[in-house]
Amino acid sequence: MRLAVKALLGWFALFGLGIGLWQAAFPASFHADFPGWGHSWVSPDGPYNEHLLRDVGLGNLAVGTVALVALLTGVVWVARAVGLAVVVQDLPHQLYHQVHVSVLPTTTDQVLQSASLAATSLAAVALLVLTLRLPAAVAPTAPRTDPRTPAPTRP
């Protein structure tokens, strides 16, 4: 697997597991404090909803887990699934926030949020495109018991 694919899978594993854990385990903190460093991008967009935040966190944990499996196994089909899942998740997420960027209190927060969401969406598209260019490994056939028996042909 290419280094760029591994780096993107590593990023999505780290992000999915880290942010997902924060959302799922500490949803009130995530609502009040994300992304941190004195900024808050979630609470200006609506009231706290523990159920919603935990569910989103579990979804991020799932994507992060699959990204980690793809990274550790090198299975191209799993890496493609990660790319597609992140595209499906992040592009609508980015579009929502672009439409509602005015809820953020400062221009700095608006620009930072827009840039970080765009970077994530671009990384997701890049992962999908890069994995589609990789050859998918073909599953091995069952071993032959009789060496005189010809190997099965593939379509």
C-alpha positions as a Markdown table, in Angstrom:
| # | Residue | x | y | z |
|---|---|---|---|---|
| 1 | Met | 0.0 | 0.0 | 0.0 |
| 2 | Arg | 1.3 | 3.5 | -0.9 |
| 3 | Leu | 2.7 | 5.7 | 1.8 |
| 4 | Ala | 0.0 | 8.4 | 1.1 |
| 5 | Val | -2.7 | 5.8 | 1.7 |
| 6 | Lys | -1.1 | 4.7 | 4.9 |
| 7 | Ala | -0.8 | 8.2 | 6.1 |
| 8 | Leu | -4.4 | 9.0 | 5.3 |
| 9 | Leu | -5.6 | 5.8 | 7.0 |
| 10 | Gly | -3.5 | 6.7 | 10.0 |
| 11 | Trp | -5.0 | 10.1 | 10.2 |
| 12 | Phe | -8.6 | 8.8 | 9.9 |
| 13 | Ala | -7.9 | 6.1 | 12.5 |
| 14 | Leu | -6.4 | 8.7 | 14.9 |
| 15 | Phe | -9.1 | 11.2 | 14.3 |
| 16 | Gly | -12.0 | 8.8 | 14.4 |
| 17 | Leu | -10.8 | 7.0 | 17.5 |
| 18 | Gly | -9.7 | 10.2 | 19.4 |
| 19 | Ile | -12.6 | 12.5 | 18.5 |
| 20 | Gly | -15.1 | 9.5 | 18.7 |
| 21 | Leu | -13.9 | 8.6 | 22.2 |
| 22 | Trp | -14.3 | 12.2 | 23.3 |
| 23 | Gln | -17.8 | 12.4 | 21.9 |
| 24 | Ala | -18.9 | 9.0 | 23.2 |
| 25 | Ala | -17.4 | 9.1 | 26.6 |
| 26 | Phe | -17.6 | 12.8 | 27.4 |
| 27 | Pro | -20.4 | 14.3 | 25.3 |
| 28 | Ala | -21.0 | 17.4 | 27.5 |
| 29 | Ser | -17.3 | 18.3 | 27.3 |
| 30 | Phe | -17.3 | 17.8 | 23.6 |
| 31 | His | -20.4 | 20.0 | 23.2 |
| 32 | Ala | -18.9 | 22.8 | 25.3 |
| 33 | Asp | -15.2 | 22.6 | 24.3 |
| 34 | Phe | -14.6 | 21.2 | 20.8 |
| 35 | Pro | -12.2 | 21.9 | 19.2 |
| 36 | Gly | -10.4 | 23.2 | 22.3 |
| 37 | Trp | -7.8 | 25.9 | 22.8 |
| 38 | Gly | -10.5 | 28.5 | 23.8 |
| 39 | His | -12.7 | 27.8 | 20.8 |
| 40 | Ser | -16.2 | 26.2 | 20.8 |
| 41 | Trp | -17.8 | 25.1 | 17.5 |
| 42 | Val | -20.5 | 22.7 | 18.7 |
| 43 | Ser | -22.4 | 24.6 | 21.4 |
| 44 | Pro | -23.2 | 27.7 | 19.3 |
| 45 | Asp | -25.2 | 25.4 | 16.8 |
| 46 | Gly | -27.8 | 24.2 | 19.3 |
| 47 | Pro | -28.7 | 22.8 | 22.7 |
| 48 | Tyr | -26.8 | 19.9 | 24.2 |
| 49 | Asn | -28.1 | 16.5 | 23.2 |
| 50 | Glu | -26.3 | 13.6 | 25.0 |
| 51 | His | -27.9 | 10.9 | 22.9 |
| 52 | Leu | -27.0 | 12.6 | 19.6 |
| 53 | Leu | -23.4 | 13.3 | 20.6 |
| 54 | Arg | -22.8 | 9.8 | 21.9 |
| 55 | Asp | -24.3 | 8.3 | 18.7 |
| 56 | Val | -22.1 | 10.5 | 16.5 |
| 57 | Gly | -19.1 | 9.6 | 18.6 |
| 58 | Leu | -19.8 | 5.8 | 18.2 |
| 59 | Gly | -20.0 | 6.4 | 14.4 |
| 60 | Asn | -16.6 | 8.1 | 14.5 |
| 61 | Leu | -15.2 | 5.3 | 16.6 |
| 62 | Ala | -16.5 | 2.8 | 14.0 |
| 63 | Val | -14.8 | 4.6 | 11.1 |
| 64 | Gly | -11.6 | 5.0 | 13.1 |
| 65 | Thr | -11.6 | 1.3 | 13.9 |
| 66 | Val | -12.1 | 0.2 | 10.3 |
| 67 | Ala | -9.3 | 2.7 | 9.3 |
| 68 | Leu | -7.0 | 1.1 | 11.8 |
| 69 | Val | -7.9 | -2.4 | 10.5 |
| 70 | Ala | -7.1 | -1.2 | 6.9 |
| 71 | Leu | -3.8 | 0.3 | 8.1 |
| 72 | Leu | -2.7 | -2.8 | 10.0 |
| 73 | Thr | -3.8 | -5.4 | 7.4 |
| 74 | Gly | -3.1 | -3.5 | 4.2 |
| 75 | Val | -6.3 | -4.9 | 2.6 |
| 76 | Val | -7.1 | -2.5 | -0.2 |
| 77 | Trp | -10.8 | -3.2 | -0.2 |
| 78 | Val | -11.0 | -2.2 | 3.5 |
| 79 | Ala | -9.1 | 1.0 | 2.7 |
| 80 | Arg | -11.5 | 1.7 | -0.1 |
| 81 | Ala | -14.4 | 1.2 | 2.3 |
| 82 | Val | -12.8 | 3.7 | 4.7 |
| 83 | Gly | -12.4 | 6.3 | 2.0 |
| 84 | Leu | -16.0 | 5.9 | 0.8 |
| 85 | Ala | -17.4 | 5.9 | 4.4 |
| 86 | Val | -15.5 | 9.1 | 5.2 |
| 87 | Val | -16.6 | 10.8 | 2.0 |
| 88 | Val | -20.3 | 9.8 | 2.7 |
| 89 | Gln | -19.9 | 11.1 | 6.3 |
| 90 | Asp | -17.8 | 14.2 | 5.8 |
| 91 | Leu | -19.0 | 15.9 | 2.7 |
| 92 | Pro | -22.6 | 16.4 | 4.0 |
| 93 | His | -21.1 | 17.4 | 7.3 |
| 94 | Gln | -19.0 | 20.1 | 5.7 |
| 95 | Leu | -21.9 | 21.3 | 3.6 |
| 96 | Tyr | -24.1 | 21.7 | 6.7 |
| 97 | His | -21.5 | 23.7 | 8.5 |
| 98 | Gln | -20.8 | 25.9 | 5.4 |
| 99 | Val | -24.5 | 26.8 | 5.3 |
| 100 | His | -24.6 | 27.5 | 9.0 |
| 101 | Val | -21.1 | 29.0 | 9.5 |
| 102 | Ser | -22.7 | 32.3 | 10.8 |
| 103 | Val | -23.6 | 30.6 | 14.1 |
| 104 | Leu | -19.9 | 30.8 | 15.1 |
| 105 | Pro | -19.1 | 33.9 | 17.1 |
| 106 | Thr | -15.9 | 35.1 | 15.3 |
| 107 | Thr | -14.6 | 35.3 | 11.8 |
| 108 | Thr | -11.5 | 33.4 | 13.0 |
| 109 | Asp | -13.7 | 30.4 | 14.2 |
| 110 | Gln | -15.6 | 30.5 | 10.9 |
| 111 | Val | -12.4 | 30.4 | 8.9 |
| 112 | Leu | -10.8 | 27.7 | 11.0 |
| 113 | Gln | -13.8 | 25.5 | 11.0 |
| 114 | Ser | -14.3 | 25.9 | 7.3 |
| 115 | Ala | -10.7 | 25.1 | 6.6 |
| 116 | Ser | -10.5 | 22.1 | 8.9 |
| 117 | Leu | -13.7 | 20.6 | 7.4 |
| 118 | Ala | -12.5 | 21.3 | 3.8 |
| 119 | Ala | -9.2 | 19.6 | 4.6 |
| 120 | Thr | -11.0 | 16.5 | 6.0 |
| 121 | Ser | -13.3 | 16.3 | 3.0 |
| 122 | Leu | -10.4 | 16.7 | 0.6 |
| 123 | Ala | -8.4 | 14.0 | 2.5 |
| 124 | Ala | -11.4 | 11.7 | 2.3 |
| 125 | Val | -11.7 | 12.2 | -1.5 |
| 126 | Ala | -7.9 | 11.7 | -1.9 |
| 127 | Leu | -8.1 | 8.4 | 0.1 |
| 128 | Leu | -10.9 | 7.1 | -2.0 |
| 129 | Val | -9.2 | 8.1 | -5.3 |
| 130 | Leu | -5.8 | 6.7 | -4.2 |
| 131 | Thr | -7.3 | 3.4 | -3.1 |
| 132 | Leu | -9.3 | 3.1 | -6.4 |
| 133 | Arg | -5.9 | 3.3 | -8.2 |
| 134 | Leu | -4.4 | 0.4 | -6.2 |
| 135 | Pro | -4.9 | -3.1 | -7.4 |
| 136 | Ala | -7.1 | -5.2 | -5.2 |
| 137 | Ala | -5.5 | -8.4 | -4.0 |
| 138 | Val | -7.3 | -11.5 | -5.2 |
| 139 | Ala | -8.3 | -14.0 | -2.5 |
| 140 | Pro | -6.1 | -17.1 | -2.7 |
| 141 | Thr | -7.7 | -20.3 | -3.9 |
| 142 | Ala | -7.9 | -23.4 | -1.7 |
| 143 | Pro | -4.7 | -25.5 | -1.8 |
| 144 | Arg | -4.8 | -28.5 | -4.2 |
| 145 | Thr | -4.7 | -31.9 | -2.7 |
| 146 | Asp | -3.4 | -33.7 | -5.8 |
| 147 | Pro | -0.4 | -31.9 | -7.5 |
| 148 | Arg | -1.5 | -33.5 | -10.8 |
| 149 | Thr | -4.9 | -31.6 | -10.6 |
| 150 | Pro | -4.7 | -28.4 | -12.6 |
| 151 | Ala | -5.3 | -25.2 | -10.7 |
| 152 | Pro | -8.8 | -23.7 | -11.0 |
| 153 | Thr | -9.0 | -20.8 | -13.5 |
| 154 | Arg | -10.3 | -17.4 | -12.6 |
| 155 | Pro | -12.8 | -15.5 | -14.7 |
